[in-house]
Short mmCIF file of C-alpha atoms in Angstrom, two decimals:
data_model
loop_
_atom_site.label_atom_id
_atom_site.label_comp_id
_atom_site.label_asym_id
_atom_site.label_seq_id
_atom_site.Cartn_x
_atom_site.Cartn_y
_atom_site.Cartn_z
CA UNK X 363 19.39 -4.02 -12.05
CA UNK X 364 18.44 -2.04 -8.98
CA UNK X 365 15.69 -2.19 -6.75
CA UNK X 366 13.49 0.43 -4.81
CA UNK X 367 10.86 0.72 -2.73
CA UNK X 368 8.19 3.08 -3.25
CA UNK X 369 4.78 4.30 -1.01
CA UNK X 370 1.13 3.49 -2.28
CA UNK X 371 -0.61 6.04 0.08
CA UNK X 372 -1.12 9.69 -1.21
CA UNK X 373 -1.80 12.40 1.68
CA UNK X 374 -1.69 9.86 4.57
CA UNK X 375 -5.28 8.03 3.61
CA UNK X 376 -5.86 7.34 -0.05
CA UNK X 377 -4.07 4.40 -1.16
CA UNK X 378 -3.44 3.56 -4.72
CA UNK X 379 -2.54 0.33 -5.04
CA UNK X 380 -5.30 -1.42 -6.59
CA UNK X 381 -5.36 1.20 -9.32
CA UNK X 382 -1.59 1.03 -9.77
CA UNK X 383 -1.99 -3.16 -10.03
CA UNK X 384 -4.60 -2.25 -12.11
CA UNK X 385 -3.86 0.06 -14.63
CA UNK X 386 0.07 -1.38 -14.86
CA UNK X 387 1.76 1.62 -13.48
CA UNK X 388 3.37 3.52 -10.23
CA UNK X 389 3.93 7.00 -9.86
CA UNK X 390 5.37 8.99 -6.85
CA UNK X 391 2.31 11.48 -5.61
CA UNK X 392 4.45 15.14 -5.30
CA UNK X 393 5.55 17.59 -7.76
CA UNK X 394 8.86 18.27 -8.90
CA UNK X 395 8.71 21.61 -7.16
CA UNK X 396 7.31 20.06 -3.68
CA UNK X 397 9.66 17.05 -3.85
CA UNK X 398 13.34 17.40 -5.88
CA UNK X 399 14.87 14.76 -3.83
CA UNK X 400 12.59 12.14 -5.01
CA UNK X 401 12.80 12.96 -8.50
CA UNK X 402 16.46 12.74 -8.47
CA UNK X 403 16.05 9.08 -7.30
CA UNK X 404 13.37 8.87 -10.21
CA UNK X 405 15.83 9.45 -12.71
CA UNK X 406 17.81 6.83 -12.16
CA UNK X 407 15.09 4.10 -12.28
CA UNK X 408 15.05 2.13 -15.76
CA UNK X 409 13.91 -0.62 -17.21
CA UNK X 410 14.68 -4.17 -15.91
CA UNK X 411 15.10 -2.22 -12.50
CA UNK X 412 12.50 -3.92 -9.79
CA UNK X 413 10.46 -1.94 -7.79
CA UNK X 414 8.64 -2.92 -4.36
CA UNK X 415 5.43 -1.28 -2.67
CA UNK X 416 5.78 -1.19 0.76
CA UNK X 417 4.36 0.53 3.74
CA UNK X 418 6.32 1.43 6.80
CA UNK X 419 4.58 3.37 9.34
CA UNK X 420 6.11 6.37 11.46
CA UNK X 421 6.59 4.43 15.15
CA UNK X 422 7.47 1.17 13.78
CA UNK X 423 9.93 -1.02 12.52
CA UNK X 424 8.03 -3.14 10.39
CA UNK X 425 7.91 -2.58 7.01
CA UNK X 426 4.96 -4.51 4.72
CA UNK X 427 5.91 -5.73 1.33
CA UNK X 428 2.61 -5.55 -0.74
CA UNK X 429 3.49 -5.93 -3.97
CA UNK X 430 7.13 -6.57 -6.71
CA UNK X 431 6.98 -5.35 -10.74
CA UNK X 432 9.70 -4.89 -12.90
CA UNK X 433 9.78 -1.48 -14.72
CA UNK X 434 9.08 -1.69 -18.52
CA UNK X 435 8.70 1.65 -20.09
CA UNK X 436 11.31 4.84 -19.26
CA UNK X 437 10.06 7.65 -16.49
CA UNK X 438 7.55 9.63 -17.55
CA UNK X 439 7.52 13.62 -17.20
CA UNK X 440 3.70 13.13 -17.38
CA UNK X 441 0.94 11.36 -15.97
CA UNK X 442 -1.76 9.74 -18.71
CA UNK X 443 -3.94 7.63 -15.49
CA UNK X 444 -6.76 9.22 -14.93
CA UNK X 445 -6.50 11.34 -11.78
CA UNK X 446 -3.22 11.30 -11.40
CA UNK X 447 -2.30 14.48 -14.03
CA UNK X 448 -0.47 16.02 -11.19
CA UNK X 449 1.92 13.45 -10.35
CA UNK X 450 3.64 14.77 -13.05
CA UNK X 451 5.45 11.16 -13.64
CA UNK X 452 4.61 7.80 -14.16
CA UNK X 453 6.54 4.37 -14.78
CA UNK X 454 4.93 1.22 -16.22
CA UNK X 455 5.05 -2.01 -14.07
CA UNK X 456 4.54 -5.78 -14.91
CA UNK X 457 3.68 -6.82 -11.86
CA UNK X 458 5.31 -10.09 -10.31
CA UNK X 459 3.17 -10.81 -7.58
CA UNK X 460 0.79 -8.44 -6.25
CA UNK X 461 -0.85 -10.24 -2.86
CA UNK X 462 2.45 -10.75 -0.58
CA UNK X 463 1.45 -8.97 2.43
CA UNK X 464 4.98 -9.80 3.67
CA UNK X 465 6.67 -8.09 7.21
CA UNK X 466 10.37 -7.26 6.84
CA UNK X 467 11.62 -6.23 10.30
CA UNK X 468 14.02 -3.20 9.27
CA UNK X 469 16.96 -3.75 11.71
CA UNK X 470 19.43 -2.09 9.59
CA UNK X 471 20.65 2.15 9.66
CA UNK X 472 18.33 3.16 6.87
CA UNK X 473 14.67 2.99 8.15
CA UNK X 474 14.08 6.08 8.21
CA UNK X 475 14.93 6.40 4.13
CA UNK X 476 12.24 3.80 3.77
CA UNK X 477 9.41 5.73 5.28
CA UNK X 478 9.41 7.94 2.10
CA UNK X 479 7.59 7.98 -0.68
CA UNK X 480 10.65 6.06 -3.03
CA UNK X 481 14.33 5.30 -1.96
CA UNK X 482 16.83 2.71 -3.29
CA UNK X 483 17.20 -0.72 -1.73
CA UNK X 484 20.48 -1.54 -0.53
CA UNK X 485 20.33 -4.36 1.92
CA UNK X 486 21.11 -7.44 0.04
CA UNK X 487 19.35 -9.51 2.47
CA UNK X 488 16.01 -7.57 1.62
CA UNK X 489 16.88 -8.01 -1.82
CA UNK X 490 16.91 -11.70 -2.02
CA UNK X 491 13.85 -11.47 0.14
CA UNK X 492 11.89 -9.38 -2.44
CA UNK X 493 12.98 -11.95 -5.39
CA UNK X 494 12.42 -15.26 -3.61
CA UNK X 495 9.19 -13.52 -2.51
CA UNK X 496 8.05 -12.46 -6.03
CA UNK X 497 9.37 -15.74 -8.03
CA UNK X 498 11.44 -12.68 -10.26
CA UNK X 499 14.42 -15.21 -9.44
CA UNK X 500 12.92 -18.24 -11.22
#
């Protein structure tokens, strides 16, 4: 199993969560073309992996956990949500707990990674955070 974090808010201002909670589904909001390092981190998400929406804004160090699924379906090359055609991928989520509104202080060397759009956690101790935090570990 691996975990990543991924970004709710498309273009800065229109955030997506509710319709990803929703609708039982992320998706990363650039193309393949615009964005080829994300998709390579894409393609190595599967099912049973966890993923984490977070927000981490540009002058701080506090990163907000908003909500933990585990994946259930392969990456899509498509998009079937309505309004989201040109995300050209989508994953389906069973959400774990979707109201955490948790603040991880990110003292560790890879903040910057976690302002994107979608990276792989690493840090064990945000790990067990996410689980404990999402009852994934009962």
């Amino acid at each position: 199993m691996a975990v990543y974090g991924m970004g709710s808010l498309f273009g800065g201002t229109n955030e997506q969560l509710s319709n990803f909670i929703n609708e039982g589904f992320v998706c990363i909001g650039w193309k393949n073309t615009d964005k080829p390092e994300l998709y390579e981190v894409l393609n190595n998400i599967k099912i049973g992996d966890i993923i984490y929406i977070k927000a981490l804004f540009v002058r701080s160090k506090a990163m907000k956990i908003k909500a933990v699924g585990i994946v259930t379906s392969e990456v899509k090359r498509e998009n079937t949500h309505h309004g989201y055609e040109d995300c050209e991928n989508e994953i389906s989520i069973k959400w774990l707990n979707t109201d955490i509104n948790k603040i991880i202080n990110v003292e560790d060397s890879d903040l910057n990674k976690r302002k994107g759009s979608l990276f792989i956690e690493t840090n064990p101790e945000y790990i067990n955070c996410l689980l404990y935090t999402s009852d994934a570990a009962d």
